[in-house]
Every structure is written in structure tokens, then in C-alpha cells.
Amino acid sequence: MSAPAEGTRAIEVQDLHKHFGDHKVLNGIDFHVDAGEVVCVIGPSGSGKSTLLRCVNRLEQPTSGTVLVEGVDVTSPETDLNKIRSRIGMVFQQFNLFPHMSVLRNLTIAQQRVLKRNRGEADGIARANLERVGLGDRADAYPAQLSGGQQQRVAIARALSMEPDMMLFDEPTSALDPELVGDVLDVMRSLASEGMTMMVVTHEMGFAREVGDKLVFMDEGIIIEEGAPRDVLSSPQHQRTQAFLSKVL
Amino acid sequence: MTKANRQRLRDAVLYALLLGVVVLLAFAADWPVIQENFLNQEVLRTLWPEIITVAAKNTIVYTAISFAGGLVLGVVLALMKLSPVTPYRWLATAWIEFFRGLPALVVIIGFALAVPIAFNWQPPGGLVGAGVLALVIVSSAYMAETIRSGIQAVPPGQVEAAHSLGMSGSWTMVSVVLPQAFRIIIPPLTNEFVLLLKDTSLLAIVGAATDDRELTTFGRDSVSENFNSSPLLAVALLYLVITLPLTRLVAYLEKRSMVKAR
């Protein structure tokens, strides 16, 4: 793990715009995440929060603006994108485990291909991370044999096996049956308590209030309001935040 | 007459008609001639064991080479067709449309006769080698489209997950996309194998050396040597012995993939 230089932010987004043709999804976002911070992003669907998250590891190509990860410009063509991505763990709404590989292989493939770890070392790290998410006994299972909640925890373990500096979560519990959400949130909670830098797009207001250091409310491609989760959730300043929260809380 | 009775009468007429035709054929057929010409034991005995050790073996070997070569070339063409570099896409499209649009026989004659005559080229493996090369190229054109559709059927989230882990485009293709794409296209590829197996019969046109003959060439030669059609029936049966289990397999695989896709 390469520690970022003193005073460098984990994620720094400056004047970010993203258009899909005529459709303007992000309209000038300024935003940052400090090392060790847990930032939750909320907002109505279509507000651009997932797109913002996906611009951080350039799964989406920003139309204009700057995205700095540990001080390195992700949008620059000079940047070694694969190296940056290997330091940013990402968890998807639909899990996106590799269905043709065992759970263990899901966790070791990128360690071996990207970090050039040998099989034994990769296996050890993978098994330790499976233990961490409470699935140490499912290493030889295939994703289809697991419940949604278990698959998402494997996906978290897969990202953690790269020993990333930060984690991005794109609505990690939205595709889960309600009774399976708790286990995934528990894993995320313990990650946060260990000091992991996290950016979480979520609809789980309870999680945001309890675990988040900062809460960002987005609508129509801009940040409407941000602050301490307790403040934003209990006394939102902006009318649109109030309207949104009155519907979801 | 009630509706049910009318239906019964119609069925009875249809069965009677069928029976009549069968009886007529049985009487009209010259059974001794049929047996002499198609089931002549003496002639059939002379085919053994070359019909298996040479002819069937060569058919399978030529099919396997054409399939394997077509598959490798097909993957390359599919990747070219999906390439961000425009000329690659054009080249792949031109290749695919050209060789899918021509009869396989024309391509075989082209490689076995036209190209060697024009460029004084000695095809590796002789005329049959040139013919098999033609089959590789023809099958690559068909398989490229199948493989491309398989690649595109892999959910984009799979590529995103691999990229998010820092995997390069080529590792993502090799480790994540292609294994899943091939799983999807196993049924159409098996079908392609059956078609290719039957297309090896077109190699009969090139006139292979005795030990290079596949089933159809072998059967045709035996028919003219013996002035008797029994070898052709034996050859036909051998084709069916190979193709029928394979087509059943395709049907099974398609049914299974449909169940899986629930």
C-alpha cells in the first residue's frame, strides 16, 4: 500500500461534467474524500451519483473536469489506469462475480494477473479475506451456489484481496432481499471501523447516519448539499433535500 | 354425419392411402436387384477395414483440423470485428461476407486448383491439404459471427468488474469474457462441427491419394471399382453414426442452456 503524500486527498473531483450525448448527467461536481473518511452519496435515481462514483476509477470517461486519486490525475492519458484501478476497490450493485470461477479463483485471478503475486501468496490473502467477510468455508463454491448477500460479501472480499487504498460501493445492497442486507452492511461497518477510505452510493440512510463521516446529497447532476450525516438528515437546509428525505425516511 | 365421424372417416382414408402406396412399392420393387446393388455382402466385405481405418479416420481428422483452425481464425476475426480500429473491422467484415457468400466447393476448387496453377504454389499436404485449408477459411467466416455474438452476450458488468480490479483489456478478454462466451456458444459451435463434417465430403472434388481419401471419396471410388452401390450405403450409414448423436447432443445442450437461462 503506497501511503499518499501528506495533505493529499484520497479522491479530489474538480468541476466534473459528464454528458451522454445531449443528456447531461453531471453538471460541475466539486467533491473530495479524505483518507480514512467514509463518504455516503445519496439522491434520487438519475441524479448522477453512480456516474460520479464510476468516474473515480474511469469506468465512465468524464466529458470535462479533473479527477485526482491520491494526487494522480485519473483522466490524463499519461496515467497508468490499470495501476490506479488496482488500488481502488469497487463493489457493484449486481455483484459481478465471475460465474465460471470458484469463489477462491474470483479472489486470486487479479492478484496473480495484476499484482503478479504467486499462487500460494494469492491463495493465503484470498482465504484471509473470505474469513474477514464470514465466508471462509465457501472458498470452493461457485457464485451461483451462493445467496445474493453471500455473493456481495465475496465481491467485497475480492476487492479487498487487492489490498486497495480505498473502496467504492455502488448501491451495494439495492439488489438484495431485505433480510440479506444486514450481513453486507455489517461487513462494510467493520471495514469503516478499521479505517478504510470509503465512498458509498446508497439508499441506506441508517448506515449513512451511523457510519458516514460526510453525507452528500445530489440531484440533477449537481451536489445540492453536503455535511455531517446527522445534520443533513435531521435538518436539511435545501428544499430539494427536504423533499427527498421526506419521501425516503 | 357428425363431426367426429367425419374426422374418423378422413383418418381411415389417409391410412388406407398410405398402406396402398407401401404395398404397391413393395410389389413394384425389384428386391433381388436392390439387394445385389445396395447390400452386396461380397462388395461390402472388400471395404473392410479401410472404410474405418482410412476413410472414416480421415473424415474425422479433416473435420477436426478444419474446426480447430476455423475456431482460432474465427476468434481473431471476431476480435477484429469488435476492434475500435476501423480498418480491422472492415477487413473482418469483408472476409466474413466473402467466404460466407461463396459455395464451399468454389473455395475448395480455388485453393486446390486455381491458386496452385496461378502462383505455382505447392499446397502443404497436397491437394487435400489445400482443400482442408479452404474448409478452415470457410468455417472461420461462419464461426467468427457465432463467436462475436457470444462475446457480446457476456454482461458488460463482467468487463467492468475485471477492469475495476486493474486487469488489462487482453487479460479481461482471455480470463473473463472468452470463457463465458464459449459457454454460451457451445450449441451453435457443435452444430457448426456437424456441418463441417458433412462439408468434408466436398473434398471428393480434389482427387486425393489413396491413403488421403475421406468417406465420400472412398465410397465413390469403391462404387466405380465394383460397379455396385453398396459402398455408398455403408458410407451413408457411417456419416449417420457420427452426425446423429451430435445433433442429439446439440438439442440436449440447447435445452439445458434454456433451463439455465430461466
PDB file of C-alpha atoms in Angstrom, chain B residues 69-220:
ATOM      1  CA  GLY B  69      -8.262 -23.928 -37.445  1.00  0.00           C
ATOM      2  CA  GLY B  70     -11.602 -22.239 -38.102  1.00  0.00           C
ATOM      3  CA  LEU B  71     -12.085 -21.674 -34.386  1.00  0.00           C
ATOM      4  CA  VAL B  72      -8.698 -20.000 -33.890  1.00  0.00           C
ATOM      5  CA  LEU B  73      -9.111 -17.868 -37.014  1.00  0.00           C
ATOM      6  CA  GLY B  74     -12.726 -17.202 -36.016  1.00  0.00           C
ATOM      7  CA  VAL B  75     -11.658 -15.807 -32.627  1.00  0.00           C
ATOM      8  CA  VAL B  76      -9.168 -13.497 -34.358  1.00  0.00           C
ATOM      9  CA  LEU B  77     -11.841 -12.349 -36.842  1.00  0.00           C
ATOM     10  CA  ALA B  78     -14.420 -11.835 -34.053  1.00  0.00           C
ATOM     11  CA  LEU B  79     -11.943  -9.691 -32.094  1.00  0.00           C
ATOM     12  CA  MET B  80     -11.128  -7.729 -35.278  1.00  0.00           C
ATOM     13  CA  LYS B  81     -14.824  -7.219 -35.867  1.00  0.00           C
ATOM     14  CA  LEU B  82     -15.172  -5.756 -32.344  1.00  0.00           C
ATOM     15  CA  SER B  83     -11.951  -3.749 -32.611  1.00  0.00           C
ATOM     16  CA  PRO B  84     -12.014   0.025 -32.080  1.00  0.00           C
ATOM     17  CA  VAL B  85      -9.685   0.279 -35.114  1.00  0.00           C
ATOM     18  CA  THR B  86     -11.960   0.787 -38.124  1.00  0.00           C
ATOM     19  CA  PRO B  87      -9.824  -0.898 -40.846  1.00  0.00           C
ATOM     20  CA  TYR B  88      -9.710  -4.082 -38.756  1.00  0.00           C
ATOM     21  CA  ARG B  89     -13.487  -4.102 -38.651  1.00  0.00           C
ATOM     22  CA  TRP B  90     -13.636  -3.600 -42.425  1.00  0.00           C
ATOM     23  CA  LEU B  91     -11.148  -6.397 -43.081  1.00  0.00           C
ATOM     24  CA  ALA B  92     -13.021  -8.831 -40.842  1.00  0.00           C
ATOM     25  CA  THR B  93     -16.381  -7.900 -42.374  1.00  0.00           C
ATOM     26  CA  ALA B  94     -15.018  -8.302 -45.915  1.00  0.00           C
ATOM     27  CA  TRP B  95     -13.512 -11.711 -45.082  1.00  0.00           C
ATOM     28  CA  ILE B  96     -16.682 -12.956 -43.369  1.00  0.00           C
ATOM     29  CA  GLU B  97     -19.091 -11.746 -46.073  1.00  0.00           C
ATOM     30  CA  PHE B  98     -16.851 -13.000 -48.901  1.00  0.00           C
ATOM     31  CA  PHE B  99     -16.365 -16.547 -47.657  1.00  0.00           C
ATOM     32  CA  ARG B 100     -19.903 -16.943 -46.316  1.00  0.00           C
ATOM     33  CA  GLY B 101     -21.290 -15.772 -49.617  1.00  0.00           C
ATOM     34  CA  LEU B 102     -19.404 -18.332 -51.728  1.00  0.00           C
ATOM     35  CA  PRO B 103     -20.246 -22.027 -52.036  1.00  0.00           C
ATOM     36  CA  ALA B 104     -17.634 -24.032 -50.087  1.00  0.00           C
ATOM     37  CA  LEU B 105     -16.995 -26.086 -53.210  1.00  0.00           C
ATOM     38  CA  VAL B 106     -15.872 -22.985 -55.109  1.00  0.00           C
ATOM     39  CA  VAL B 107     -13.410 -22.084 -52.345  1.00  0.00           C
ATOM     40  CA  ILE B 108     -12.058 -25.653 -52.291  1.00  0.00           C
ATOM     41  CA  ILE B 109     -11.514 -25.642 -56.059  1.00  0.00           C
ATOM     42  CA  GLY B 110      -9.919 -22.238 -55.749  1.00  0.00           C
ATOM     43  CA  PHE B 111      -7.353 -23.393 -53.201  1.00  0.00           C
ATOM     44  CA  ALA B 112      -6.748 -26.839 -54.688  1.00  0.00           C
ATOM     45  CA  LEU B 113      -6.590 -25.831 -58.370  1.00  0.00           C
ATOM     46  CA  ALA B 114      -6.780 -22.135 -59.143  1.00  0.00           C
ATOM     47  CA  VAL B 115      -4.221 -20.810 -56.652  1.00  0.00           C
ATOM     48  CA  PRO B 116      -1.626 -23.568 -57.287  1.00  0.00           C
ATOM     49  CA  ILE B 117      -1.910 -23.066 -61.070  1.00  0.00           C
ATOM     50  CA  ALA B 118      -1.756 -19.278 -60.889  1.00  0.00           C
ATOM     51  CA  PHE B 119       1.115 -18.941 -58.419  1.00  0.00           C
ATOM     52  CA  ASN B 120       2.873 -22.283 -58.914  1.00  0.00           C
ATOM     53  CA  TRP B 121       2.148 -22.974 -55.236  1.00  0.00           C
ATOM     54  CA  GLN B 122       2.679 -26.385 -53.667  1.00  0.00           C
ATOM     55  CA  PRO B 123      -0.035 -26.663 -51.014  1.00  0.00           C
ATOM     56  CA  PRO B 124       1.211 -28.316 -47.788  1.00  0.00           C
ATOM     57  CA  GLY B 125      -0.345 -31.771 -47.512  1.00  0.00           C
ATOM     58  CA  GLY B 126      -1.009 -31.917 -51.256  1.00  0.00           C
ATOM     59  CA  LEU B 127      -4.375 -31.282 -52.836  1.00  0.00           C
ATOM     60  CA  VAL B 128      -6.246 -32.484 -49.755  1.00  0.00           C
ATOM     61  CA  GLY B 129      -4.162 -30.064 -47.675  1.00  0.00           C
ATOM     62  CA  ALA B 130      -5.302 -27.223 -49.924  1.00  0.00           C
ATOM     63  CA  GLY B 131      -8.900 -28.417 -49.598  1.00  0.00           C
ATOM     64  CA  VAL B 132      -8.721 -28.569 -45.814  1.00  0.00           C
ATOM     65  CA  LEU B 133      -7.202 -25.071 -45.784  1.00  0.00           C
ATOM     66  CA  ALA B 134     -10.233 -23.929 -47.785  1.00  0.00           C
ATOM     67  CA  LEU B 135     -12.539 -25.511 -45.179  1.00  0.00           C
ATOM     68  CA  VAL B 136     -10.604 -23.775 -42.372  1.00  0.00           C
ATOM     69  CA  ILE B 137     -11.190 -20.449 -44.080  1.00  0.00           C
ATOM     70  CA  VAL B 138     -14.857 -21.077 -44.844  1.00  0.00           C
ATOM     71  CA  SER B 139     -15.594 -22.277 -41.295  1.00  0.00           C
ATOM     72  CA  SER B 140     -13.675 -19.320 -39.806  1.00  0.00           C
ATOM     73  CA  ALA B 141     -16.113 -16.981 -41.540  1.00  0.00           C
ATOM     74  CA  TYR B 142     -19.130 -18.768 -40.071  1.00  0.00           C
ATOM     75  CA  MET B 143     -17.618 -19.193 -36.608  1.00  0.00           C
ATOM     76  CA  ALA B 144     -16.458 -15.560 -36.391  1.00  0.00           C
ATOM     77  CA  GLU B 145     -20.080 -14.383 -36.335  1.00  0.00           C
ATOM     78  CA  THR B 146     -21.038 -17.003 -33.740  1.00  0.00           C
ATOM     79  CA  ILE B 147     -18.080 -16.085 -31.520  1.00  0.00           C
ATOM     80  CA  ARG B 148     -18.789 -12.365 -31.862  1.00  0.00           C
ATOM     81  CA  SER B 149     -22.380 -12.872 -30.748  1.00  0.00           C
ATOM     82  CA  GLY B 150     -21.103 -14.930 -27.800  1.00  0.00           C
ATOM     83  CA  ILE B 151     -18.679 -12.202 -26.755  1.00  0.00           C
ATOM     84  CA  GLN B 152     -21.427  -9.598 -26.946  1.00  0.00           C
ATOM     85  CA  ALA B 153     -23.745 -11.785 -24.862  1.00  0.00           C
ATOM     86  CA  VAL B 154     -21.389 -11.604 -21.859  1.00  0.00           C
ATOM     87  CA  PRO B 155     -22.856  -8.971 -19.487  1.00  0.00           C
ATOM     88  CA  PRO B 156     -20.896  -5.657 -19.548  1.00  0.00           C
ATOM     89  CA  GLY B 157     -20.696  -5.808 -15.740  1.00  0.00           C
ATOM     90  CA  GLN B 158     -18.205  -8.651 -16.112  1.00  0.00           C
ATOM     91  CA  VAL B 159     -15.807  -6.446 -18.069  1.00  0.00           C
ATOM     92  CA  GLU B 160     -16.319  -3.584 -15.623  1.00  0.00           C
ATOM     93  CA  ALA B 161     -15.546  -5.846 -12.663  1.00  0.00           C
ATOM     94  CA  ALA B 162     -12.333  -7.066 -14.308  1.00  0.00           C
ATOM     95  CA  HIS B 163     -11.318  -3.500 -15.217  1.00  0.00           C
ATOM     96  CA  SER B 164     -12.072  -2.283 -11.692  1.00  0.00           C
ATOM     97  CA  LEU B 165      -9.565  -4.864 -10.414  1.00  0.00           C
ATOM     98  CA  GLY B 166      -6.928  -3.364 -12.706  1.00  0.00           C
ATOM     99  CA  MET B 167      -6.985  -6.159 -15.277  1.00  0.00           C
ATOM    100  CA  SER B 168      -5.857  -5.098 -18.755  1.00  0.00           C
ATOM    101  CA  GLY B 169      -8.109  -5.381 -21.790  1.00  0.00           C
ATOM    102  CA  SER B 170      -6.387  -8.518 -23.063  1.00  0.00           C
ATOM    103  CA  TRP B 171      -6.384 -10.310 -19.699  1.00  0.00           C
ATOM    104  CA  THR B 172     -10.053  -9.404 -19.311  1.00  0.00           C
ATOM    105  CA  MET B 173     -10.788 -10.891 -22.730  1.00  0.00           C
ATOM    106  CA  VAL B 174      -8.805 -14.091 -22.097  1.00  0.00           C
ATOM    107  CA  SER B 175      -9.754 -14.785 -18.468  1.00  0.00           C
ATOM    108  CA  VAL B 176     -13.237 -13.327 -18.146  1.00  0.00           C
ATOM    109  CA  VAL B 177     -15.006 -12.746 -21.478  1.00  0.00           C
ATOM    110  CA  LEU B 178     -13.950 -15.605 -23.782  1.00  0.00           C
ATOM    111  CA  PRO B 179     -14.530 -18.457 -21.278  1.00  0.00           C
ATOM    112  CA  GLN B 180     -18.082 -17.191 -20.709  1.00  0.00           C
ATOM    113  CA  ALA B 181     -18.652 -16.505 -24.416  1.00  0.00           C
ATOM    114  CA  PHE B 182     -17.669 -20.072 -25.337  1.00  0.00           C
ATOM    115  CA  ARG B 183     -20.019 -21.498 -22.752  1.00  0.00           C
ATOM    116  CA  ILE B 184     -22.836 -19.564 -24.410  1.00  0.00           C
ATOM    117  CA  ILE B 185     -21.991 -20.698 -27.952  1.00  0.00           C
ATOM    118  CA  ILE B 186     -21.320 -24.409 -27.363  1.00  0.00           C
ATOM    119  CA  PRO B 187     -24.620 -25.443 -29.033  1.00  0.00           C
ATOM    120  CA  PRO B 188     -24.124 -23.433 -32.268  1.00  0.00           C
ATOM    121  CA  LEU B 189     -20.457 -24.495 -32.391  1.00  0.00           C
ATOM    122  CA  THR B 190     -21.430 -28.166 -32.145  1.00  0.00           C
ATOM    123  CA  ASN B 191     -23.864 -27.547 -34.971  1.00  0.00           C
ATOM    124  CA  GLU B 192     -21.041 -25.960 -36.953  1.00  0.00           C
ATOM    125  CA  PHE B 193     -18.975 -29.105 -36.314  1.00  0.00           C
ATOM    126  CA  VAL B 194     -21.705 -31.285 -37.846  1.00  0.00           C
ATOM    127  CA  LEU B 195     -21.998 -29.042 -40.915  1.00  0.00           C
ATOM    128  CA  LEU B 196     -18.227 -29.082 -41.314  1.00  0.00           C
ATOM    129  CA  LEU B 197     -18.132 -32.867 -41.044  1.00  0.00           C
ATOM    130  CA  LYS B 198     -20.574 -33.115 -43.909  1.00  0.00           C
ATOM    131  CA  ASP B 199     -18.676 -30.478 -45.883  1.00  0.00           C
ATOM    132  CA  THR B 200     -15.504 -32.596 -45.800  1.00  0.00           C
ATOM    133  CA  SER B 201     -17.334 -34.708 -48.429  1.00  0.00           C
ATOM    134  CA  LEU B 202     -16.701 -31.803 -50.830  1.00  0.00           C
ATOM    135  CA  LEU B 203     -13.014 -32.760 -50.721  1.00  0.00           C
ATOM    136  CA  ALA B 204     -14.009 -35.572 -53.096  1.00  0.00           C
ATOM    137  CA  ILE B 205     -13.579 -32.999 -55.862  1.00  0.00           C
ATOM    138  CA  VAL B 206      -9.800 -32.674 -55.392  1.00  0.00           C
ATOM    139  CA  GLY B 207      -8.944 -36.298 -56.109  1.00  0.00           C
ATOM    140  CA  ALA B 208      -6.937 -37.404 -53.109  1.00  0.00           C
ATOM    141  CA  ALA B 209      -4.203 -40.053 -52.972  1.00  0.00           C
ATOM    142  CA  THR B 210      -5.426 -43.497 -51.847  1.00  0.00           C
ATOM    143  CA  ASP B 211      -4.498 -43.074 -48.199  1.00  0.00           C
ATOM    144  CA  ASP B 212      -5.780 -39.485 -48.015  1.00  0.00           C
ATOM    145  CA  ARG B 213      -9.339 -40.295 -49.078  1.00  0.00           C
ATOM    146  CA  GLU B 214     -12.178 -39.423 -46.751  1.00  0.00           C
ATOM    147  CA  LEU B 215     -15.511 -41.275 -46.597  1.00  0.00           C
ATOM    148  CA  THR B 216     -17.189 -39.812 -49.665  1.00  0.00           C
ATOM    149  CA  THR B 217     -14.137 -40.142 -51.944  1.00  0.00           C
ATOM    150  CA  PHE B 218     -13.622 -43.668 -50.670  1.00  0.00           C
ATOM    151  CA  GLY B 219     -17.282 -44.533 -51.278  1.00  0.00           C
ATOM    152  CA  ARG B 220     -17.351 -43.039 -54.769  1.00  0.00           C
TER     153      ARG B 220
END
